[in-house]
PDB file of C-alpha atoms in Angstrom:
ATOM      1  CA  MET D 121     122.454 113.147 114.630  1.00 40.00           C
ATOM      2  CA  ALA D 122     122.168 116.608 116.108  1.00 42.00           C
ATOM      3  CA  LYS D 123     124.291 117.135 119.202  1.00 40.00           C
ATOM      4  CA  ASN D 124     123.848 119.164 122.364  1.00 39.00           C
ATOM      5  CA  VAL D 125     120.125 119.664 121.883  1.00 44.00           C
ATOM      6  CA  GLU D 126     117.519 119.586 124.600  1.00 47.00           C
ATOM      7  CA  GLN D 127     115.035 116.761 124.918  1.00 49.00           C
ATOM      8  CA  TYR D 128     112.453 118.626 122.875  1.00 50.00           C
ATOM      9  CA  ASP D 129     113.427 121.268 120.319  1.00 57.00           C
ATOM     10  CA  LYS D 130     111.288 123.132 117.829  1.00 57.00           C
ATOM     11  CA  TYR D 131     112.237 125.970 115.532  1.00 58.00           C
ATOM     12  CA  ASP D 132     109.570 128.223 114.118  1.00 58.00           C
ATOM     13  CA  LEU D 133     111.259 129.950 111.224  1.00 64.00           C
ATOM     14  CA  PHE D 134     108.724 132.785 111.221  1.00 59.00           C
ATOM     15  CA  GLN D 135     110.137 133.911 114.553  1.00 56.00           C
ATOM     16  CA  ASP D 136     113.382 134.567 112.678  1.00 62.00           C
ATOM     17  CA  ASP D 137     111.585 136.651 110.022  1.00 70.00           C
ATOM     18  CA  LEU D 138     112.588 134.150 107.348  1.00 82.00           C
ATOM     19  CA  THR D 139     110.227 134.623 104.393  1.00 86.00           C
ATOM     20  CA  PHE D 140     109.634 132.467 101.327  1.00 90.00           C
ATOM     21  CA  PRO D 141     108.670 134.137  98.005  1.00 90.00           C
ATOM     22  CA  GLU D 142     105.077 133.342  97.054  1.00 88.00           C
ATOM     23  CA  GLU D 143     106.117 132.322  93.544  1.00 90.00           C
ATOM     24  CA  TRP D 144     108.104 129.413  95.006  1.00 92.00           C
ATOM     25  CA  GLY D 145     104.851 127.680  95.945  1.00 91.00           C
ATOM     26  CA  ILE D 146     106.376 126.349  99.157  1.00 93.00           C
ATOM     27  CA  GLU D 147     106.636 127.707 102.685  1.00 93.00           C
ATOM     28  CA  ILE D 148     108.646 126.017 105.429  1.00 93.00           C
ATOM     29  CA  LYS D 149     106.860 126.430 108.766  1.00 92.00           C
ATOM     30  CA  ASN D 150     109.193 124.757 111.246  1.00 90.00           C
ATOM     31  CA  ILE D 151     112.010 122.259 111.602  1.00 92.00           C
ATOM     32  CA  GLY D 152     112.615 120.188 114.702  1.00 89.00           C
ATOM     33  CA  TYR D 153     114.255 117.318 116.499  1.00 90.00           C
ATOM     34  CA  SER D 154     112.996 115.493 119.580  1.00 89.00           C
ATOM     35  CA  ARG D 155     114.068 112.713 121.919  1.00 88.00           C
ATOM     36  CA  ASN D 156     110.810 111.659 123.485  1.00 88.00           C
ATOM     37  CA  GLU D 157     110.178 110.094 126.864  1.00 89.00           C
ATOM     38  CA  ALA D 158     108.649 106.635 127.223  1.00 92.00           C
ATOM     39  CA  ASN D 159     104.874 106.502 126.683  1.00 92.00           C
ATOM     40  CA  PHE D 160     104.895 110.119 125.490  1.00 92.00           C
ATOM     41  CA  LYS D 161     101.450 110.935 124.022  1.00 92.00           C
ATOM     42  CA  TRP D 162     100.789 113.671 121.502  1.00 91.00           C
ATOM     43  CA  TYR D 163      97.651 114.928 119.747  1.00 92.00           C
ATOM     44  CA  ASP D 164      97.782 117.547 117.029  1.00 91.00           C
ATOM     45  CA  ARG D 165      96.068 119.194 114.090  1.00 92.00           C
ATOM     46  CA  ARG D 166      97.940 121.515 111.727  1.00 92.00           C
ATOM     47  CA  GLU D 167      96.930 123.467 108.632  1.00 94.00           C
ATOM     48  CA  TYR D 168     100.030 122.230 106.793  1.00 95.00           C
ATOM     49  CA  PHE D 169     102.077 119.066 106.213  1.00 96.00           C
ATOM     50  CA  VAL D 170     104.567 117.902 108.856  1.00 95.00           C
ATOM     51  CA  LEU D 171     106.955 115.164 107.754  1.00 96.00           C
ATOM     52  CA  HIS D 172     108.604 113.107 110.528  1.00 96.00           C
ATOM     53  CA  TYR D 173     111.478 110.651 110.261  1.00 96.00           C
ATOM     54  CA  ILE D 174     112.360 108.259 113.095  1.00 95.00           C
ATOM     55  CA  VAL D 175     116.089 107.774 113.675  1.00 93.00           C
ATOM     56  CA  ALA D 176     115.855 105.623 116.817  1.00 92.00           C
ATOM     57  CA  GLY D 177     113.247 103.817 118.911  1.00 92.00           C
ATOM     58  CA  LYS D 178     109.642 103.046 118.105  1.00 91.00           C
ATOM     59  CA  GLY D 179     106.018 103.933 118.777  1.00 92.00           C
ATOM     60  CA  ARG D 180     102.497 104.029 117.352  1.00 92.00           C
ATOM     61  CA  TYR D 181     101.042 106.645 115.018  1.00 93.00           C
ATOM     62  CA  LYS D 182      97.317 107.123 114.405  1.00 93.00           C
ATOM     63  CA  ILE D 183      95.587 109.030 111.628  1.00 92.00           C
ATOM     64  CA  GLY D 184      92.208 108.644 109.958  1.00 87.00           C
ATOM     65  CA  GLY D 185      91.184 105.862 112.333  1.00 85.00           C
ATOM     66  CA  LYS D 186      94.203 103.714 111.388  1.00 85.00           C
ATOM     67  CA  GLU D 187      97.150 102.951 113.649  1.00 86.00           C
ATOM     68  CA  TYR D 188     100.672 102.223 112.428  1.00 87.00           C
ATOM     69  CA  GLN D 189     103.498 100.542 114.345  1.00 85.00           C
ATOM     70  CA  LEU D 190     106.656 102.469 113.438  1.00 89.00           C
ATOM     71  CA  SER D 191     110.338 102.196 114.291  1.00 89.00           C
ATOM     72  CA  GLN D 192     113.781 103.388 113.254  1.00 89.00           C
ATOM     73  CA  GLY D 193     113.886 104.058 109.521  1.00 88.00           C
ATOM     74  CA  ASP D 194     110.138 104.740 109.287  1.00 89.00           C
ATOM     75  CA  GLY D 195     108.473 108.071 108.735  1.00 92.00           C
ATOM     76  CA  PHE D 196     104.998 109.560 108.960  1.00 95.00           C
ATOM     77  CA  VAL D 197     103.193 112.712 107.900  1.00 95.00           C
ATOM     78  CA  TYR D 198     100.632 115.040 109.424  1.00 95.00           C
ATOM     79  CA  LEU D 199      98.086 115.910 106.747  1.00 95.00           C
ATOM     80  CA  PRO D 200      96.610 119.431 106.701  1.00 95.00           C
ATOM     81  CA  ASP D 201      93.541 119.924 108.901  1.00 93.00           C
ATOM     82  CA  THR D 202      93.628 116.306 110.062  1.00 94.00           C
ATOM     83  CA  LEU D 203      93.696 115.128 113.665  1.00 93.00           C
ATOM     84  CA  VAL D 204      96.679 112.887 114.381  1.00 94.00           C
ATOM     85  CA  SER D 205      98.124 111.283 117.493  1.00 94.00           C
ATOM     86  CA  TYR D 206     101.043 109.142 118.545  1.00 95.00           C
ATOM     87  CA  VAL D 207     102.436 107.419 121.608  1.00 94.00           C
ATOM     88  CA  THR D 208     106.070 106.396 122.000  1.00 94.00           C
ATOM     89  CA  ASP D 209     107.133 102.925 123.107  1.00 92.00           C
ATOM     90  CA  ALA D 210     107.326 102.152 126.821  1.00 92.00           C
ATOM     91  CA  GLN D 211     110.817 100.632 126.607  1.00 92.00           C
ATOM     92  CA  ASP D 212     112.318 102.199 123.493  1.00 92.00           C
ATOM     93  CA  PRO D 213     110.705 105.609 122.757  1.00 93.00           C
ATOM     94  CA  TRP D 214     111.470 107.111 119.393  1.00 93.00           C
ATOM     95  CA  THR D 215     113.737 109.982 118.458  1.00 93.00           C
ATOM     96  CA  CYS D 216     112.787 111.861 115.317  1.00 93.00           C
ATOM     97  CA  TYR D 217     113.316 114.854 113.080  1.00 93.00           C
ATOM     98  CA  TRP D 218     110.491 116.749 111.427  1.00 93.00           C
ATOM     99  CA  ILE D 219     109.846 119.511 108.929  1.00 95.00           C
ATOM    100  CA  GLY D 220     106.561 121.396 108.551  1.00 94.00           C
ATOM    101  CA  ALA D 221     105.738 122.874 105.141  1.00 94.00           C
ATOM    102  CA  SER D 222     102.793 124.166 103.141  1.00 94.00           C
ATOM    103  CA  GLY D 223     102.021 124.836  99.499  1.00 92.00           C
ATOM    104  CA  LYS D 224     100.922 122.910  96.424  1.00 90.00           C
ATOM    105  CA  VAL D 225     104.548 122.121  95.667  1.00 91.00           C
ATOM    106  CA  VAL D 226     104.788 120.255  98.984  1.00 94.00           C
ATOM    107  CA  GLU D 227     101.677 118.187  98.308  1.00 92.00           C
ATOM    108  CA  ASN D 228     102.874 117.276  94.805  1.00 89.00           C
ATOM    109  CA  ALA D 229     106.374 116.427  96.016  1.00 90.00           C
ATOM    110  CA  LEU D 230     105.071 114.061  98.690  1.00 91.00           C
ATOM    111  CA  LYS D 231     102.663 112.436  96.234  1.00 86.00           C
ATOM    112  CA  SER D 232     105.551 111.865  93.841  1.00 82.00           C
ATOM    113  CA  VAL D 233     107.127 109.540  96.422  1.00 84.00           C
ATOM    114  CA  GLY D 234     103.816 107.906  97.376  1.00 81.00           C
ATOM    115  CA  ILE D 235     102.995 109.854 100.557  1.00 87.00           C
ATOM    116  CA  ASP D 236      99.341 110.889 100.693  1.00 86.00           C
ATOM    117  CA  ALA D 237      96.113 110.431 102.671  1.00 86.00           C
ATOM    118  CA  GLN D 238      95.925 106.727 101.792  1.00 81.00           C
ATOM    119  CA  HIS D 239      99.602 106.165 102.564  1.00 84.00           C
ATOM    120  CA  PRO D 240     100.678 108.487 105.416  1.00 90.00           C
ATOM    121  CA  THR D 241     103.804 106.517 106.350  1.00 89.00           C
ATOM    122  CA  PHE D 242     107.007 105.643 104.513  1.00 86.00           C
ATOM    123  CA  HIS D 243     110.215 103.643 104.987  1.00 84.00           C
ATOM    124  CA  TYR D 244     113.844 104.518 104.343  1.00 85.00           C
ATOM    125  CA  ARG D 245     116.454 102.169 105.780  1.00 80.00           C
ATOM    126  CA  LYS D 246     118.919 102.055 102.912  1.00 78.00           C
ATOM    127  CA  ASP D 247     121.519 104.302 104.587  1.00 84.00           C
ATOM    128  CA  ASN D 248     121.875 107.434 106.747  1.00 89.00           C
ATOM    129  CA  SER D 249     121.449 109.981 103.961  1.00 92.00           C
ATOM    130  CA  LEU D 250     117.882 110.990 104.867  1.00 94.00           C
ATOM    131  CA  ALA D 251     118.745 111.407 108.552  1.00 93.00           C
ATOM    132  CA  GLN D 252     121.836 113.400 107.634  1.00 93.00           C
ATOM    133  CA  GLU D 253     119.845 115.710 105.374  1.00 94.00           C
ATOM    134  CA  MET D 254     117.267 116.366 108.082  1.00 93.00           C
ATOM    135  CA  ASP D 255     120.039 116.936 110.593  1.00 92.00           C
ATOM    136  CA  SER D 256     121.560 119.531 108.247  1.00 92.00           C
ATOM    137  CA  LEU D 257     118.191 121.284 108.012  1.00 92.00           C
ATOM    138  CA  PHE D 258     117.871 121.212 111.787  1.00 90.00           C
ATOM    139  CA  GLU D 259     121.281 122.842 112.167  1.00 89.00           C
ATOM    140  CA  LEU D 260     120.373 125.542 109.621  1.00 88.00           C
ATOM    141  CA  ALA D 261     117.253 126.334 111.627  1.00 87.00           C
ATOM    142  CA  ARG D 262     119.034 126.268 114.959  1.00 84.00           C
ATOM    143  CA  ASN D 263     121.732 128.604 113.629  1.00 85.00           C
ATOM    144  CA  LYS D 264     119.057 130.918 112.219  1.00 85.00           C
ATOM    145  CA  THR D 265     120.150 130.888 108.591  1.00 87.00           C
ATOM    146  CA  PRO D 266     119.114 134.051 106.704  1.00 87.00           C
ATOM    147  CA  PHE D 267     118.869 132.121 103.422  1.00 90.00           C
ATOM    148  CA  PRO D 268     115.480 130.493 102.682  1.00 91.00           C
ATOM    149  CA  GLU D 269     117.029 128.937  99.567  1.00 93.00           C
ATOM    150  CA  LEU D 270     119.099 126.636 101.787  1.00 92.00           C
ATOM    151  CA  ILE D 271     116.020 125.424 103.647  1.00 93.00           C
ATOM    152  CA  VAL D 272     113.952 124.804 100.512  1.00 93.00           C
ATOM    153  CA  GLY D 273     116.926 123.130  98.847  1.00 93.00           C
ATOM    154  CA  GLY D 274     117.172 120.757 101.781  1.00 93.00           C
ATOM    155  CA  PHE D 275     113.505 119.866 101.467  1.00 94.00           C
ATOM    156  CA  TYR D 276     113.956 119.006  97.789  1.00 93.00           C
ATOM    157  CA  ARG D 277     117.020 116.897  98.585  1.00 93.00           C
ATOM    158  CA  MET D 278     114.949 114.945 101.110  1.00 94.00           C
ATOM    159  CA  VAL D 279     112.343 114.214  98.457  1.00 91.00           C
ATOM    160  CA  GLY D 280     115.088 113.282  96.017  1.00 90.00           C
ATOM    161  CA  ILE D 281     116.544 110.766  98.487  1.00 90.00           C
ATOM    162  CA  LEU D 282     113.144 109.092  98.890  1.00 88.00           C
ATOM    163  CA  ALA D 283     112.532 109.131  95.139  1.00 84.00           C
ATOM    164  CA  GLY D 284     115.958 107.658  94.443  1.00 76.00           C
ATOM    165  CA  GLU D 285     115.247 104.701  96.712  1.00 69.00           C
ATOM    166  CA  ILE D 286     112.099 103.935  94.737  1.00 57.00           C
ATOM    167  CA  ARG D 287     113.591 104.415  91.288  1.00 49.00           C
ATOM    168  CA  ASN D 288     116.617 102.253  91.979  1.00 47.00           C
ATOM    169  CA  VAL D 289     114.435  99.131  92.019  1.00 44.00           C
ATOM    170  CA  VAL D 290     114.474  98.954  88.204  1.00 40.00           C
ATOM    171  CA  THR D 291     117.129  99.429  85.573  1.00 39.00           C
ATOM    172  CA  PRO D 292     117.092 102.664  83.524  1.00 39.00           C
ATOM    173  CA  ARG D 293     116.063 100.893  80.328  1.00 40.00           C
ATOM    174  CA  ARG D 294     112.776  99.898  81.952  1.00 40.00           C
ATOM    175  CA  LYS D 295     111.829 103.335  83.184  1.00 42.00           C
ATOM    176  CA  THR D 296     109.865 104.169  80.035  1.00 45.00           C
ATOM    177  CA  GLN D 297     107.916 100.905  80.083  1.00 68.00           C
ATOM    178  CA  PRO D 298     104.545 100.426  81.859  1.00 76.00           C
ATOM    179  CA  ILE D 299     106.048  97.869  84.230  1.00 84.00           C
ATOM    180  CA  TYR D 300     108.134 100.629  85.834  1.00 80.00           C
ATOM    181  CA  GLY D 301     105.041 102.384  87.146  1.00 81.00           C
ATOM    182  CA  PHE D 302     103.857  99.178  88.810  1.00 87.00           C
ATOM    183  CA  ILE D 303     107.259  98.392  90.310  1.00 86.00           C
ATOM    184  CA  ARG D 304     107.596 101.936  91.602  1.00 80.00           C
ATOM    185  CA  TYR D 305     104.158 101.750  93.228  1.00 84.00           C
ATOM    186  CA  ILE D 306     104.930  98.413  94.894  1.00 87.00           C
ATOM    187  CA  ALA D 307     108.325  99.606  96.154  1.00 83.00           C
ATOM    188  CA  ASN D 308     106.757 102.628  97.824  1.00 78.00           C
ATOM    189  CA  HIS D 309     103.786 100.806  99.361  1.00 83.00           C
ATOM    190  CA  MET D 310     105.452  97.849 101.039  1.00 84.00           C
ATOM    191  CA  ALA D 311     103.662  98.584 104.315  1.00 83.00           C
ATOM    192  CA  TYR D 312     100.233  97.944 102.803  1.00 85.00           C
ATOM    193  CA  THR D 313      98.216  95.135 101.278  1.00 88.00           C
ATOM    194  CA  ILE D 314      98.591  95.727  97.536  1.00 90.00           C
ATOM    195  CA  THR D 315      95.894  94.397  95.216  1.00 92.00           C
ATOM    196  CA  VAL D 316      95.931  93.932  91.454  1.00 93.00           C
ATOM    197  CA  SER D 317      92.907  96.229  91.255  1.00 92.00           C
ATOM    198  CA  GLU D 318      94.936  99.007  92.924  1.00 89.00           C
ATOM    199  CA  LEU D 319      97.708  98.539  90.378  1.00 91.00           C
ATOM    200  CA  ALA D 320      95.196  98.659  87.540  1.00 89.00           C
ATOM    201  CA  ASP D 321      93.650 101.870  88.876  1.00 87.00           C
ATOM    202  CA  TYR D 322      97.075 103.419  89.398  1.00 83.00           C
ATOM    203  CA  GLN D 323      98.049 102.959  85.744  1.00 82.00           C
ATOM    204  CA  GLU D 324      94.476 103.241  84.423  1.00 85.00           C
ATOM    205  CA  VAL D 325      94.526  99.860  82.715  1.00 88.00           C
ATOM    206  CA  SER D 326      92.434  96.708  83.072  1.00 92.00           C
ATOM    207  CA  VAL D 327      93.222  93.957  85.562  1.00 93.00           C
ATOM    208  CA  SER D 328      93.930  91.551  82.710  1.00 93.00           C
ATOM    209  CA  GLU D 329      96.419  94.057  81.284  1.00 92.00           C
ATOM    210  CA  VAL D 330      98.244  94.145  84.631  1.00 92.00           C
ATOM    211  CA  TYR D 331      98.670  90.365  84.484  1.00 93.00           C
ATOM    212  CA  ARG D 332      99.893  90.558  80.883  1.00 92.00           C
ATOM    213  CA  ILE D 333     102.461  93.282  81.648  1.00 91.00           C
ATOM    214  CA  PHE D 334     103.865  91.455  84.660  1.00 91.00           C
ATOM    215  CA  LYS D 335     104.102  88.116  82.869  1.00 89.00           C
ATOM    216  CA  LYS D 336     105.848  89.701  79.904  1.00 86.00           C
ATOM    217  CA  ASN D 337     108.361  91.729  81.906  1.00 85.00           C
ATOM    218  CA  THR D 338     109.014  89.650  85.017  1.00 85.00           C
ATOM    219  CA  GLY D 339     107.872  86.133  84.187  1.00 87.00           C
ATOM    220  CA  MET D 340     105.651  86.248  87.278  1.00 88.00           C
ATOM    221  CA  ASN D 341     102.051  87.124  87.941  1.00 93.00           C
ATOM    222  CA  PRO D 342     101.568  90.340  89.975  1.00 93.00           C
ATOM    223  CA  HIS D 343     100.723  88.460  93.192  1.00 93.00           C
ATOM    224  CA  ARG D 344     103.979  86.513  93.033  1.00 92.00           C
ATOM    225  CA  TYR D 345     105.975  89.633  92.189  1.00 93.00           C
ATOM    226  CA  ILE D 346     104.504  91.558  95.158  1.00 94.00           C
ATOM    227  CA  GLU D 347     105.274  88.706  97.548  1.00 93.00           C
ATOM    228  CA  THR D 348     108.802  88.347  96.177  1.00 92.00           C
ATOM    229  CA  ALA D 349     109.468  92.084  96.461  1.00 91.00           C
ATOM    230  CA  LYS D 350     108.237  92.096 100.053  1.00 92.00           C
ATOM    231  CA  MET D 351     110.303  89.068 101.027  1.00 93.00           C
ATOM    232  CA  ASP D 352     113.406  90.614  99.439  1.00 90.00           C
ATOM    233  CA  LYS D 353     112.794  93.649 101.625  1.00 89.00           C
ATOM    234  CA  ALA D 354     112.248  91.355 104.626  1.00 91.00           C
ATOM    235  CA  CYS D 355     115.687  89.852 103.987  1.00 91.00           C
ATOM    236  CA  GLU D 356     117.222  93.337 104.070  1.00 86.00           C
ATOM    237  CA  TYR D 357     115.533  94.039 107.406  1.00 88.00           C
ATOM    238  CA  ILE D 358     116.697  90.698 108.836  1.00 90.00           C
ATOM    239  CA  GLU D 359     120.274  91.356 107.714  1.00 86.00           C
ATOM    240  CA  ASN D 360     120.209  94.839 109.294  1.00 81.00           C
ATOM    241  CA  GLY D 361     119.082  93.292 112.584  1.00 80.00           C
ATOM    242  CA  ASP D 362     117.163  96.382 113.743  1.00 77.00           C
ATOM    243  CA  MET D 363     113.704  94.753 113.949  1.00 84.00           C
ATOM    244  CA  ASN D 364     112.240  91.523 115.222  1.00 90.00           C
ATOM    245  CA  PHE D 365     110.088  89.316 112.982  1.00 92.00           C
ATOM    246  CA  THR D 366     106.792  90.778 114.227  1.00 91.00           C
ATOM    247  CA  GLU D 367     107.970  94.301 113.450  1.00 90.00           C
ATOM    248  CA  ILE D 368     109.163  93.222 110.009  1.00 91.00           C
ATOM    249  CA  ALA D 369     105.813  91.567 109.312  1.00 91.00           C
ATOM    250  CA  HIS D 370     103.894  94.714 110.266  1.00 88.00           C
ATOM    251  CA  SER D 371     106.205  96.955 108.256  1.00 86.00           C
ATOM    252  CA  LEU D 372     105.422  94.848 105.176  1.00 91.00           C
ATOM    253  CA  GLY D 373     101.667  94.944 105.575  1.00 88.00           C
ATOM    254  CA  TYR D 374     101.103  91.578 107.256  1.00 91.00           C
ATOM    255  CA  GLU D 375      98.662  91.807 110.151  1.00 86.00           C
ATOM    256  CA  TYR D 376      99.594  88.354 111.413  1.00 91.00           C
ATOM    257  CA  THR D 377     103.191  87.242 111.839  1.00 92.00           C
ATOM    258  CA  SER D 378     102.164  83.664 111.047  1.00 93.00           C
ATOM    259  CA  HIS D 379     101.075  84.767 107.563  1.00 94.00           C
ATOM    260  CA  PHE D 380     104.415  86.493 107.043  1.00 95.00           C
ATOM    261  CA  TYR D 381     106.232  83.280 108.060  1.00 95.00           C
ATOM    262  CA  LYS D 382     104.259  81.224 105.504  1.00 95.00           C
ATOM    263  CA  VAL D 383     104.919  83.650 102.655  1.00 95.00           C
ATOM    264  CA  PHE D 384     108.613  83.944 103.536  1.00 95.00           C
ATOM    265  CA  GLN D 385     109.095  80.175 103.551  1.00 94.00           C
ATOM    266  CA  ARG D 386     107.198  79.782 100.282  1.00 93.00           C
ATOM    267  CA  ILE D 387     109.252  82.465  98.511  1.00 92.00           C
ATOM    268  CA  LYS D 388     112.662  81.920 100.106  1.00 91.00           C
ATOM    269  CA  GLY D 389     112.518  78.187 100.760  1.00 91.00           C
ATOM    270  CA  MET D 390     113.405  78.619 104.437  1.00 92.00           C
ATOM    271  CA  THR D 391     112.003  80.214 107.567  1.00 94.00           C
ATOM    272  CA  PRO D 392     112.941  83.748 108.662  1.00 93.00           C
ATOM    273  CA  SER D 393     114.898  82.227 111.567  1.00 93.00           C
ATOM    274  CA  GLN D 394     116.872  80.009 109.224  1.00 92.00           C
ATOM    275  CA  TYR D 395     117.625  82.970 106.967  1.00 91.00           C
ATOM    276  CA  GLN D 396     118.743  84.995 109.997  1.00 91.00           C
ATOM    277  CA  LYS D 397     121.177  82.296 111.073  1.00 88.00           C
ATOM    278  CA  GLN D 398     122.472  81.935 107.528  1.00 85.00           C
ATOM    279  CA  SER D 399     122.962  85.687 107.023  1.00 77.00           C
ATOM    280  CA  HIS D 400     124.831  86.103 110.307  1.00 74.00           C
ATOM    281  CA  SER D 401     127.000  83.021 110.037  1.00 68.00           C
TER     282      SER D 401
END
């Protein structure tokens, strides 16, 4: 994490006369890091994308009339020309990095890892690589690098880290099969209610074809696979110990914690509390 920075830092690269060739199709607007105060409220509208990643604490993010409970390891995006707001937690306000960027390349890159208007948040808790990459970008900005290639390269590495997390959920031999597209979609949309109709639309196949593909490749129907994938992720969160059960439930798209408990016990054969005790014994 960046050291010796003030509570709120923002670096506008244009102030440093750093230019990005038009043919690159990407323009980095700013890079920042902030340690917010408790109950800090923010409203904003930008003409470009701003990707945030939370490295500590928690808070609530609102966009398009929907509110998301976010915490360490979560991220969110400002969409161009869209009003957004957030408020940090009263006891544990978040600390985050961000990068603002514009261009068709940026939109396509974010879509490639499942970040768009329908899914403006993401999760990366596998390791510290994403935080380290954003910290490196922050340091480049703070030290006023004269090389735009370093900044753009960092952005692509960020996207690569997020893409790698998604693609690691299947073995390489399956990547050319239709099931890979479904598994990739599920892995990157854990925070939402995923329907079979959505999967069918995503791959442009019929609902019955979705059932056939899942049964053939996983031995499960798509509903069971989605629940199993989410409960496997829940186990990771429980083992990490960074979130309570309510936060885990919300991060996996369950509005009610009681529903999460029922699904967890059905899939894992024990309650979340029992799994927690077992994993920490």
